[in-house]
Amino acid sequence: MSKTILEIKNLHASVEDTKILKGLSLTINIGEKHTIMGPNGSGKSTLANVLAGNPSYTMNSGEIIFMGQNLNEMQPDIRACAGLFLAFQYPVELPGVRMWQFLKSSLDSKREYNGEKPLSTREFDNVLNEYADKVGISSDFIKRNVNEGFSGGEKKRNEILQLSLLNPKLAILDETDSGLDIDALKVVSKGIDSFSSDENSVLLITHYQRILNYVIPDFVHVMMDGNIVTSGDKTLALELEEKGYDWLTTK
Amino acid sequence: MDSDKTFLNYVNTIYNSLNSEESIASNLRNSSMQSINQKGLPTHRKGNEEWKYTNLNRMIELNYSIDNIANKIAYESINTLEIDTFSTLNISNGELIDSKILDDNIKTRNLLSNTLTKEDIAMFNSTLDGENEDMAELNSAICKDPIIIDINNSNSEEKSKLMINIFNINNSDSYILNSPKIFINIAGKSNVEIIENHIGGNNNLYTSNSVLEILLNKKSKLVHYRLLEDTDESIHINTTRIKLMDESNLQSNAFSKGTKLSRYDLKVITSAENSYSELNGLYFTSKKQHLDNYINIDHIAPHCTSRINYKGILNGESHAIFGGTVLVRKGAIKTNSHQSDKNLVLSPKAEIDSKPSLYIFVDDILAGHGATAGNIDVNTVYYMRSRGLSLEQASKMLIAGFAMEIIDKVENNNLFDFLLENYVKKLPSYKFDF
Ligand SMILES: Nc1ncnc2c1ncn2[C@@H]1O[C@H](COP(=O)(O)OP(=O)(O)OP(=O)(O)O)[C@@H](O)[C@H]1O
Ligand SMILES: [Mg+2]
């Protein structure tokens, strides 16, 4: 029996009065890895942002149930504490906010929400060092301001570090594999792969088939013009890589 | 105009109460007092750009009583920053009350002591040029006890460290006017750290009109910190002049919490070649406070570098100003200068006038300036919330982060901790509309 983590029903959403998502439905069960591919501007990031609770996006109609709760009624921080995580396509720089302080506060918030005690500085340092090591973020970075002056690849590694630390139920990764060199792609992919288990779920948004060699999806969905137009297994990704998206519109 | 008269009357009362015996000090006072009586105060003259945003009527209109002229009052009950490696001077209501000097290289004298040489006297007031210095002149007319500090540690490996506490104590319910004046002469090749700490007694009513002159001689180095721990109801006007000689190096860091009205008029004068100056500032305003930064650099000599980096956090219905001019004079070739003022305006009723200006009268220099004002970025807050931080936590962290860029420049650990505790932790958080 599969347990549902996320259920999206007939979702319509807009940004600044422009309708972007047009009746999208998607169900993700625990332990599943889903991939969404689709042309630029088709609404992939919009979906991710609506799920994470970006205040610039408006949900017009439909329903999103996350772990039994109506997501629309939850503030973005509550969603995060309840186990939803979005790795941003464009991670944001936080001037003057130190990595350590930010990561510690994030984890503390989540633990507090779950009725757990915050980690001591020492316990936290141990966990942090372990994960930072894995994604190749050196201790120098921990002293720096969040994402400030980080290269594109370093920002993406940092998203994976946060994913590992917060250990969510549902990880939404918005083009975390874009703009990475080969080594960074491996690190990031491994990070996602080692996070992924039959206790959690992954929704991976990508343009490239490459990453799917490391993070093998159970489902591949194609999004066009604000809706999922077709779904399949991992072979669909290969097909898309070869043929592009045109054949789907004429189908 | 009535309040103007009353105020000048109060000033004259203070003047008349001071020792009028013929002395260097009384001569200085005398000429200043005459000039003030003739000219009146700067706010009453039209077209005065330097005072465009700050109306001194707010200072003049207060209730000063001629029966209430400040006296030496003990300051012991006030908690303030103490660092045991620093020599300390305690000035209360404009008079040097006591001192604890740990370092032979620091020497203090007062102008009244008559131990001054001709050279000392020539130096005194030498950083002032009389232009837009009416408040310094007012100070000069009624300053009880001008203090001269000589620091010479050119033969020492150790830095000389000095804390100057400037207390304002008044237990009555009418205002007092204090006029502290300090001249610091830093000898060539000396390395010095100074904390200038302005402190008010609990909820006390006062106007502090202080003057600080600093002369940085050849190859000397100064890190200067200025802290404003004034009371909410106080008025704080300060004129600071710093003259830089050859290859001298200045780092000035000004931390200001708003008061009813405050003005920081700082001018750095590059008198000789190859000096470096860095002026950092952080100011917080709230309620109906008014804070005016008037930060100037006068580039006279060639090959000098200057940096101005100020930041403000505004809340409530406060009004903050960043003005002043970087002036690059004709002879100041190869000047390298940059000024920047950035503001976080947290409340729709708070107002910032950020108008840095740059006047250049020579080619072959590098100069730039910029000013920004804005609220916290919604997308940034969203990113933080998506990691589980509450709106309040996220905004607090960002506001503190904004301030940290300046606080991070503080190398003194005690002071750094003090700033975290007394400034950063007390910053507001912001409630957004969404
Ligand atoms: N803040 C915004 N204001 C106006 N339009 C927006 C905003 N955000 C997104 N859009 C528009 O919504 C549409 C969908 O954008 P979205 O970012 O979801 O696409 P995407 O599928 O993620 O594209 P890409 O592959 O390029 O990342 C685009 O046409 C975009 O211009
Ligand atoms: Mg996108």
XYZ file of C-alpha atoms and ligand atoms in Angstrom:
717
model
C 0.000 0.000 0.000
C 1.516 3.305 -1.028
C 1.046 6.344 1.167
C 0.373 9.645 -0.550
C 2.656 12.553 0.323
C 1.406 15.094 -2.133
C -1.820 15.305 -4.001
C -2.459 18.154 -6.419
C -5.922 18.339 -7.926
C -6.900 20.607 -10.802
C -4.542 23.396 -9.764
C -4.937 26.839 -11.287
C -2.393 29.454 -10.275
C -1.310 32.866 -11.469
C 1.382 35.413 -11.013
C 0.600 39.093 -11.318
C -2.767 38.356 -12.925
C -1.265 36.072 -15.565
C -2.618 32.557 -15.450
C 0.271 30.125 -15.513
C -0.947 26.802 -14.146
C -4.109 25.566 -15.828
C -5.710 22.636 -14.121
C -2.665 20.608 -13.169
C -3.017 17.361 -11.231
C -0.259 15.198 -9.781
C 0.031 12.602 -7.065
C 3.297 11.672 -5.381
C 3.523 8.705 -3.057
C 6.130 8.037 -0.418
C 9.343 6.586 -1.781
C 8.696 7.815 -5.313
C 10.938 9.925 -7.490
C 9.196 12.123 -10.033
C 10.760 14.235 -12.723
C 9.183 17.163 -14.496
C 10.608 18.281 -17.791
C 9.280 20.882 -20.166
C 10.153 23.908 -22.260
C 11.151 27.251 -20.807
C 8.242 29.195 -19.438
C 5.913 26.219 -19.238
C 5.318 26.778 -15.511
C 7.669 24.344 -13.765
C 9.117 26.887 -11.351
C 5.658 28.308 -10.848
C 4.483 24.924 -9.632
C 7.478 24.646 -7.325
C 6.843 28.127 -5.916
C 3.146 27.568 -5.402
C 4.036 24.423 -3.476
C 6.608 26.222 -1.324
C 4.255 29.136 -0.637
C 5.869 32.007 -2.523
C 3.664 35.017 -1.678
C 4.003 36.397 -5.222
C 2.002 33.501 -6.610
C -1.727 33.124 -6.225
C -3.541 29.833 -6.155
C -6.823 30.474 -7.949
C -8.522 27.132 -7.608
C -7.934 23.442 -7.048
C -6.534 21.619 -4.075
C -3.124 20.684 -2.728
C -2.928 18.150 0.056
C 0.483 17.673 1.639
C 0.726 14.822 4.145
C -2.949 15.045 4.876
C -2.994 18.829 5.362
C -4.398 21.513 3.115
C -1.239 23.240 1.937
C -2.952 26.462 0.996
C -3.630 27.188 4.636
C 0.005 26.878 5.675
C 2.596 29.668 5.760
C 5.835 28.927 3.886
C 7.793 28.357 7.110
C 5.157 25.951 8.391
C 5.319 24.023 5.123
C 9.088 23.769 5.543
C 8.772 22.622 9.141
C 6.157 20.062 8.110
C 8.645 18.540 5.683
C 8.456 20.319 2.353
C 11.678 21.556 0.819
C 12.366 23.537 -2.317
C 15.861 23.811 -3.744
C 15.613 27.103 -5.608
C 16.416 27.475 -9.283
C 18.016 30.786 -8.273
C 19.138 30.587 -4.637
C 18.920 33.967 -2.932
C 21.863 35.826 -1.403
C 21.406 36.864 2.227
C 23.681 39.844 2.855
C 25.063 39.893 6.375
C 23.481 36.569 7.346
C 26.093 33.968 8.216
C 25.729 30.420 6.897
C 26.156 28.867 10.314
C 23.532 31.037 11.962
C 21.087 30.532 9.108
C 21.474 26.769 8.942
C 21.315 26.366 12.705
C 18.173 28.502 12.972
C 16.523 26.583 10.152
C 17.171 23.249 11.758
C 16.169 24.542 15.201
C 12.854 25.813 13.827
C 12.075 22.497 12.266
C 13.030 20.559 15.377
C 10.978 22.845 17.551
C 7.967 22.320 15.272
C 8.387 18.589 15.687
C 8.684 18.886 19.456
C 12.403 18.158 19.471
C 15.074 20.039 21.384
C 17.478 22.193 19.398
C 20.880 20.616 18.848
C 23.730 21.914 20.957
C 26.365 23.905 19.103
C 28.622 20.911 19.180
C 26.056 18.416 17.970
C 25.088 20.782 15.209
C 28.694 21.357 14.173
C 29.205 17.628 13.846
C 26.176 17.172 11.634
C 26.968 20.255 9.614
C 30.585 19.292 9.016
C 29.605 15.841 7.897
C 27.114 17.085 5.323
C 29.247 20.031 4.212
C 32.061 17.607 3.557
C 29.836 15.435 1.423
C 28.800 18.273 -0.858
C 32.282 19.732 -0.944
C 31.565 22.911 0.994
C 34.627 23.836 3.031
C 34.537 25.271 6.537
C 35.475 28.675 5.075
C 32.085 28.813 3.457
C 30.327 28.191 6.753
C 31.763 31.479 8.020
C 30.561 33.405 5.008
C 27.235 35.067 4.317
C 24.600 32.819 2.802
C 25.152 32.572 -0.963
C 26.840 35.958 -1.056
C 29.566 35.855 -3.641
C 29.060 32.116 -4.142
C 29.497 30.884 -7.701
C 26.490 29.323 -9.429
C 27.741 25.842 -8.632
C 28.498 26.697 -5.016
C 24.976 27.988 -4.568
C 23.554 24.713 -5.865
C 25.798 22.697 -3.555
C 24.539 24.860 -0.731
C 20.951 23.959 -1.605
C 21.879 20.288 -1.348
C 23.579 20.904 1.983
C 20.329 22.405 3.272
C 18.380 19.497 1.851
C 20.560 17.033 3.740
C 20.375 18.981 6.986
C 16.634 19.515 6.966
C 15.887 16.022 5.727
C 12.383 16.772 4.387
C 9.575 14.421 3.433
C 9.264 15.940 -0.004
C 12.205 17.499 -1.811
C 11.409 19.668 -4.799
C 14.544 20.396 -6.789
C 14.195 23.136 -9.351
C 16.970 22.742 -11.915
C 19.520 22.006 -9.260
C 21.569 20.366 -12.007
C 21.706 23.417 -14.274
C 24.955 25.298 -14.644
C 27.079 22.675 -12.944
C 30.425 21.342 -14.118
C 30.840 17.576 -14.331
C 32.289 17.189 -10.839
C 29.668 19.382 -9.226
C 26.942 17.515 -11.061
C 28.221 14.284 -9.549
C 28.353 15.773 -6.064
C 24.873 17.216 -6.337
C 23.426 14.040 -7.837
C 24.994 11.895 -5.164
C 23.621 14.259 -2.556
C 20.099 13.830 -3.899
C 20.556 10.111 -4.276
C 21.796 9.588 -0.734
C 18.941 11.712 0.616
C 16.366 9.748 -1.289
C 14.873 6.736 0.484
C 11.594 4.882 0.723
C 10.702 7.231 3.595
C 10.598 10.339 1.434
C 9.862 11.591 -2.063
C 11.596 13.660 -4.715
C 10.197 15.976 -7.360
C 13.011 16.847 -9.706
C 12.626 19.603 -12.264
C 15.243 19.420 -14.980
C 16.057 20.075 -18.610
C 18.676 17.361 -18.876
C 18.602 13.641 -19.003
C 22.141 13.526 -17.517
C 21.136 13.766 -13.873
C 18.634 10.973 -14.315
C 21.551 8.547 -14.645
C 22.241 9.186 -10.965
C 18.774 9.901 -9.688
C 16.651 7.362 -11.469
C 13.041 8.512 -11.638
C 9.992 6.331 -11.263
C 7.935 8.807 -13.294
C 8.729 11.423 -15.878
C 6.136 14.124 -16.569
C 6.164 16.628 -19.364
C 4.808 20.048 -18.609
C 3.649 22.402 -21.323
C 1.681 25.611 -21.057
C 0.793 25.158 -17.423
C -0.227 21.539 -17.462
C 1.182 18.027 -17.494
C 0.621 16.827 -21.040
C 2.102 13.375 -20.799
C 3.749 11.076 -18.264
C 5.877 7.982 -18.561
C 8.876 6.224 -17.070
C 12.564 7.091 -17.380
C 12.658 6.172 -21.049
C 10.470 9.200 -21.756
C 13.337 11.425 -20.697
C 15.614 9.808 -23.269
C 12.995 10.223 -25.905
C 12.616 13.923 -25.062
C 16.337 14.443 -25.200
C 16.371 13.010 -28.676
C 13.240 14.553 -30.146
C 12.604 17.723 -28.148
C 9.095 18.824 -27.278
C 7.602 19.630 -30.685
C 6.262 16.173 -31.348
C 4.120 16.456 -28.235
C 2.321 19.588 -29.359
C 1.403 18.090 -32.699
C 0.358 14.816 -31.148
C 12.268 84.680 17.522
C 11.431 84.712 21.215
C 12.827 81.280 21.840
C 15.961 82.416 20.041
C 16.378 85.290 22.481
C 15.719 83.075 25.465
C 18.283 80.592 24.254
C 20.964 83.209 23.616
C 20.188 84.624 27.014
C 20.818 81.201 28.514
C 24.106 80.941 26.598
C 25.183 84.348 27.891
C 24.326 83.286 31.413
C 26.644 80.318 31.089
C 29.308 82.543 29.561
C 29.091 85.017 32.418
C 29.333 82.258 34.992
C 32.714 81.169 33.689
C 35.947 82.500 35.070
C 36.621 85.766 33.288
C 40.216 86.254 34.403
C 42.484 87.054 31.497
C 43.677 83.723 30.118
C 44.045 81.854 26.854
C 40.742 80.173 27.508
C 38.864 83.333 28.330
C 40.250 85.073 25.255
C 39.030 82.290 23.035
C 35.637 82.337 24.693
C 35.341 86.050 24.457
C 35.782 86.352 20.715
C 33.425 83.449 20.081
C 30.751 84.857 22.340
C 30.874 88.192 20.576
C 30.511 86.537 17.218
C 27.558 84.408 18.343
C 25.784 87.420 19.779
C 26.231 89.222 16.494
C 25.309 86.441 14.101
C 22.751 84.426 16.006
C 22.478 80.710 15.321
C 22.815 79.091 11.887
C 19.213 78.036 11.613
C 18.034 81.601 11.321
C 19.919 82.379 8.167
C 18.297 81.697 4.854
C 19.761 79.630 2.046
C 21.952 77.678 4.405
C 22.416 74.385 2.521
C 24.361 72.794 5.349
C 21.330 72.968 7.601
C 18.742 72.281 4.942
C 17.154 69.278 6.650
C 17.778 70.039 10.283
C 15.941 72.762 12.071
C 17.755 73.881 15.177
C 14.564 75.385 16.500
C 13.939 71.975 17.935
C 16.982 72.547 20.108
C 16.380 76.190 20.877
C 12.728 75.891 21.824
C 13.402 73.579 24.737
C 13.053 74.763 28.257
C 16.472 75.888 29.518
C 16.447 77.582 32.877
C 19.048 80.187 33.763
C 18.975 78.781 37.277
C 20.104 75.467 35.915
C 23.644 75.618 34.669
C 25.319 72.279 34.551
C 27.768 71.412 37.250
C 30.041 68.531 37.834
C 27.791 65.677 38.782
C 28.865 62.178 39.597
C 28.266 59.669 36.861
C 29.051 56.520 38.843
C 25.604 55.048 38.719
C 25.620 54.775 34.941
C 26.471 51.508 33.338
C 28.766 51.890 30.426
C 31.254 50.042 28.317
C 34.429 49.268 30.234
C 37.505 47.707 28.737
C 40.329 47.148 31.158
C 43.090 47.511 28.613
C 41.991 51.065 27.847
C 43.027 54.230 29.617
C 39.932 56.206 30.489
C 38.975 59.852 30.679
C 35.670 60.764 32.268
C 34.142 64.038 31.258
C 30.933 65.059 32.936
C 28.859 67.991 31.720
C 31.823 69.341 29.795
C 34.460 69.057 32.512
C 37.170 66.494 32.991
C 36.264 64.790 36.252
C 38.785 62.028 36.523
C 41.017 59.787 34.549
C 42.731 56.455 34.722
C 45.786 56.501 32.496
C 47.494 53.150 32.039
C 49.892 54.288 29.395
C 52.725 56.829 29.786
C 52.370 57.755 26.158
C 49.016 59.419 26.790
C 49.119 62.861 28.367
C 46.192 65.108 29.124
C 46.064 68.750 30.017
C 43.377 71.330 30.109
C 43.494 74.693 28.529
C 42.854 76.363 31.850
C 45.954 74.919 33.439
C 48.214 77.483 31.778
C 50.924 74.929 31.200
C 50.529 75.340 27.514
C 53.232 76.412 25.134
C 52.782 78.707 22.179
C 52.811 75.672 19.911
C 49.998 74.050 21.840
C 47.896 77.134 21.520
C 48.603 77.432 17.823
C 47.474 73.872 17.353
C 44.255 74.367 19.220
C 41.422 75.149 16.787
C 43.809 74.554 13.882
C 41.579 71.944 12.242
C 38.650 74.358 12.191
C 38.364 76.688 9.250
C 35.355 78.693 10.381
C 33.209 77.619 7.458
C 29.838 76.313 8.600
C 31.179 75.933 12.087
C 28.714 78.032 14.028
C 27.980 75.247 16.458
C 31.694 74.807 17.111
C 31.849 78.512 17.760
C 28.982 78.246 20.217
C 30.908 75.488 21.926
C 33.992 77.632 22.024
C 32.115 80.514 23.644
C 30.947 78.545 26.647
C 33.239 75.543 26.885
C 34.329 75.341 30.503
C 37.244 73.058 30.214
C 38.875 72.402 26.839
C 41.003 69.295 27.057
C 44.191 68.610 25.173
C 45.404 65.058 24.766
C 48.846 64.233 23.442
C 49.578 60.712 22.377
C 53.025 59.688 21.315
C 53.889 56.024 21.179
C 56.208 56.118 18.197
C 58.846 54.262 20.213
C 56.501 51.608 21.453
C 55.389 48.354 19.931
C 52.074 48.632 21.708
C 49.049 50.549 20.577
C 47.854 53.307 22.858
C 44.226 52.792 23.773
C 42.024 55.494 25.155
C 38.366 55.606 26.085
C 36.808 59.021 26.433
C 33.485 58.938 28.239
C 31.439 62.045 27.778
C 28.656 62.025 30.345
C 25.640 64.277 30.396
C 23.900 64.317 33.730
C 20.955 66.443 34.694
C 18.483 65.611 37.404
C 16.234 68.610 36.907
C 13.236 68.968 34.635
C 14.638 71.763 32.508
C 17.309 71.268 29.871
C 21.005 71.976 30.299
C 23.517 72.782 27.581
C 26.884 71.032 27.726
C 29.863 72.035 25.628
C 32.703 69.542 25.842
C 35.751 70.185 23.706
C 38.646 67.847 23.092
C 41.775 68.258 21.044
C 43.868 65.180 20.336
C 47.338 65.413 18.915
C 48.711 62.110 17.702
C 52.440 62.223 17.167
C 54.145 60.890 14.063
C 54.385 57.089 13.723
C 52.048 56.536 16.647
C 49.437 53.816 16.634
C 46.282 54.654 18.528
C 42.796 53.397 19.230
C 40.213 55.753 20.686
C 36.661 55.122 21.817
C 34.583 58.250 22.163
C 31.487 57.354 24.115
C 28.656 59.826 24.627
C 26.439 58.811 27.499
C 23.334 60.279 29.042
C 22.035 59.727 32.561
C 18.724 57.886 32.719
C 16.061 59.870 30.877
C 18.031 63.049 31.514
C 17.286 66.226 29.586
C 20.254 67.868 27.936
C 21.728 69.324 24.822
C 25.271 68.291 24.147
C 27.177 70.464 21.720
C 30.582 68.855 21.534
C 33.693 69.485 19.480
C 36.465 67.041 18.752
C 39.641 67.939 16.922
C 42.199 65.344 15.937
C 45.548 65.870 14.321
C 47.108 62.765 12.806
C 50.756 63.465 12.228
C 53.065 61.839 9.707
C 52.747 58.053 9.472
C 50.462 57.810 12.468
C 47.521 55.472 12.616
C 44.195 55.932 14.368
C 41.170 53.730 14.782
C 38.416 55.903 16.142
C 35.081 54.645 17.467
C 32.223 56.924 18.272
C 29.287 55.626 20.279
C 26.111 57.515 20.977
C 24.375 56.300 24.093
C 22.336 59.426 24.566
C 18.874 59.565 26.064
C 15.740 59.719 23.933
C 14.988 63.279 24.950
C 18.452 64.652 24.404
C 19.820 66.792 21.629
C 23.228 65.902 20.334
C 25.271 68.160 18.086
C 28.839 67.290 17.350
C 31.531 68.871 15.243
C 34.519 66.655 14.519
C 37.532 67.698 12.485
C 40.326 65.302 11.653
C 43.422 66.494 9.880
C 45.571 63.939 8.121
C 49.281 64.490 7.565
C 51.594 62.478 5.281
C 50.954 58.754 5.089
C 48.644 58.804 8.057
C 45.903 56.237 8.313
C 42.451 56.771 9.769
C 39.601 54.396 10.375
C 36.597 56.160 11.847
C 33.562 54.153 12.934
C 30.478 55.997 14.101
C 27.618 54.141 15.760
C 24.597 56.279 16.414
C 21.277 55.601 17.986
C 18.854 58.355 17.300
C 17.804 60.961 19.804
C 15.188 63.675 19.611
C 17.638 65.473 17.363
C 21.221 64.727 16.543
C 23.755 65.948 14.069
C 27.188 64.597 13.343
C 29.251 67.075 11.410
C 32.471 65.292 10.484
C 35.141 66.668 8.234
C 38.349 64.922 7.328
C 41.011 67.120 5.817
C 43.798 65.535 3.812
C 46.518 68.107 4.373
C 49.443 66.070 3.143
C 50.145 63.306 0.654
C 49.401 59.607 0.767
C 46.924 59.451 3.590
C 44.231 56.799 3.820
C 40.908 57.369 5.482
C 37.957 55.096 5.913
C 34.785 56.503 7.458
C 32.250 53.904 8.460
C 28.945 54.653 10.061
C 25.841 52.919 11.259
C 22.773 54.745 12.464
C 19.433 53.592 13.824
C 16.447 55.836 14.168
C 12.941 55.223 15.447
C 9.940 57.045 16.892
C 10.067 60.718 15.900
C 13.817 60.949 16.007
C 15.821 63.149 13.726
C 19.401 62.264 12.848
C 21.625 64.205 10.509
C 24.952 62.852 9.267
C 26.977 65.544 7.645
C 30.082 63.736 6.484
C 32.724 65.602 4.526
C 36.143 64.971 3.117
C 38.290 67.822 1.971
C 40.921 66.440 -0.393
C 43.653 69.024 -0.503
C 46.840 67.013 -0.941
C 47.531 64.601 -3.806
C 47.647 60.795 -3.669
C 45.128 60.345 -0.878
C 42.495 57.641 -0.638
C 39.191 57.975 1.152
C 36.235 55.680 1.670
C 32.868 56.586 3.155
C 30.569 53.721 3.970
C 27.463 54.611 5.986
C 24.328 52.597 6.624
C 21.074 53.506 8.267
C 18.099 51.591 9.621
C 14.986 53.718 9.952
C 11.813 52.870 11.759
C 8.737 54.632 13.119
C 8.266 58.197 11.993
C 11.929 59.015 12.132
C 13.864 61.155 9.720
C 17.498 60.505 8.861
C 19.798 62.475 6.639
C 23.044 61.659 4.977
C 24.677 64.699 3.500
C 28.053 66.199 3.087
C 30.561 66.624 0.363
C 33.658 64.997 -0.914
C 35.611 67.922 -2.249
C 38.606 67.203 -4.460
C 40.570 70.406 -4.750
C 42.715 71.502 -7.617
C 46.007 70.170 -6.317
C 44.614 66.827 -5.188
C 45.717 64.760 -8.167
C 45.499 60.948 -7.978
C 42.815 61.139 -5.342
C 40.892 57.913 -4.949
C 37.561 58.402 -3.240
C 34.304 56.597 -2.834
C 31.266 57.441 -0.730
C 28.248 55.257 -0.170
C 25.158 55.490 1.990
C 22.632 52.677 2.178
C 19.384 52.696 4.058
C 16.851 50.215 5.200
C 13.576 52.019 5.625
C 11.330 49.730 7.643
C 8.335 51.931 8.111
C 6.305 53.814 5.516
C 6.350 56.861 7.766
C 10.117 56.980 8.131
C 11.964 59.306 5.830
C 15.500 59.370 4.469
C 17.243 62.182 2.664
C 20.445 60.737 1.355
C 22.287 63.348 -0.652
C 25.994 62.688 -0.835
C 27.733 65.090 -3.159
C 31.012 65.153 -4.949
C 32.839 68.228 -6.243
C 35.895 67.681 -8.350
C 38.250 70.412 -9.493
C 41.010 68.300 -10.967
C 41.414 65.585 -13.622
C 43.242 62.372 -13.042
C 41.369 61.089 -10.035
C 39.113 58.157 -9.272
C 35.879 58.997 -7.498
C 32.404 57.634 -7.133
C 29.396 57.791 -4.923
C 26.037 56.192 -4.426
C 23.033 56.130 -2.171
C 20.253 53.576 -1.799
C 17.101 53.252 0.225
C 14.646 50.393 0.389
C 12.796 47.952 2.534
C 13.596 44.304 3.042
C 13.228 42.287 -0.123
C 10.141 40.076 -0.145
C 11.789 37.342 -2.186
C 14.684 37.182 0.254
C 12.318 36.732 3.167
C 10.490 34.036 1.239
C 13.738 32.119 0.713
C 14.415 32.183 4.440
C 10.888 31.169 5.332
C 11.109 28.271 2.927
C 13.822 26.982 5.274
C 11.534 27.118 8.283
C 12.315 30.545 9.706
C 9.337 32.576 10.845
C 8.635 35.940 9.293
C 9.845 37.623 12.437
C 13.034 35.585 12.652
C 13.809 36.128 8.985
C 13.291 39.878 9.084
C 15.306 40.199 12.283
C 18.165 38.278 10.747
C 18.140 40.398 7.611
C 17.990 43.675 9.500
C 20.836 42.551 11.734
C 22.690 41.352 8.644
C 22.372 44.775 7.120
C 23.981 46.264 10.214
C 26.687 43.612 10.417
C 28.449 44.860 7.312
C 29.566 47.866 9.353
C 29.924 46.115 12.710
C 32.193 43.527 11.090
C 34.749 46.259 10.550
C 35.215 46.530 14.309
C 38.384 44.678 15.253
C 38.138 45.363 18.969
C 36.438 42.280 20.424
C 35.000 43.962 23.527
C 33.464 46.650 21.436
C 32.216 44.150 18.890
C 30.369 42.274 21.635
C 29.055 45.517 23.071
C 27.639 46.480 19.687
C 25.990 43.096 19.252
C 24.398 43.356 22.660
C 23.391 47.015 22.637
C 22.711 47.679 19.005
C 22.050 44.534 16.993
C 19.958 42.673 19.558
C 17.765 45.707 20.030
C 16.965 46.098 16.369
C 13.316 45.818 15.434
C 11.786 43.062 13.419
C 9.384 43.943 10.720
C 5.848 42.813 10.083
C 5.050 42.479 6.429
C 1.667 42.866 4.840
C 1.418 39.360 3.512
N 7.048 37.190 -11.039
C 6.577 37.006 -12.278
N 5.979 38.027 -12.925
C 5.483 37.876 -14.159
N 5.543 36.724 -14.857
C 6.134 35.681 -14.275
C 6.685 35.759 -12.955
N 7.196 34.565 -12.652
C 6.986 33.778 -13.726
N 6.351 34.428 -14.699
C 5.958 33.895 -16.002
O 5.331 32.660 -15.822
C 5.671 31.773 -16.862
C 6.166 30.469 -16.289
O 7.385 30.708 -15.655
P 8.181 29.570 -14.878
O 9.324 30.224 -14.198
O 7.248 28.814 -14.058
O 8.710 28.678 -16.089
P 9.686 27.436 -16.075
O 8.928 26.312 -16.675
O 10.246 27.232 -14.748
O 10.803 27.914 -17.100
P 12.402 27.633 -17.113
O 12.583 26.309 -17.724
O 12.924 28.704 -18.008
O 12.902 27.737 -15.715
C 6.682 32.488 -17.725
O 6.041 32.993 -18.863
C 7.163 33.609 -16.847
O 7.540 34.729 -17.617
Mg 12.130 27.409 -13.916
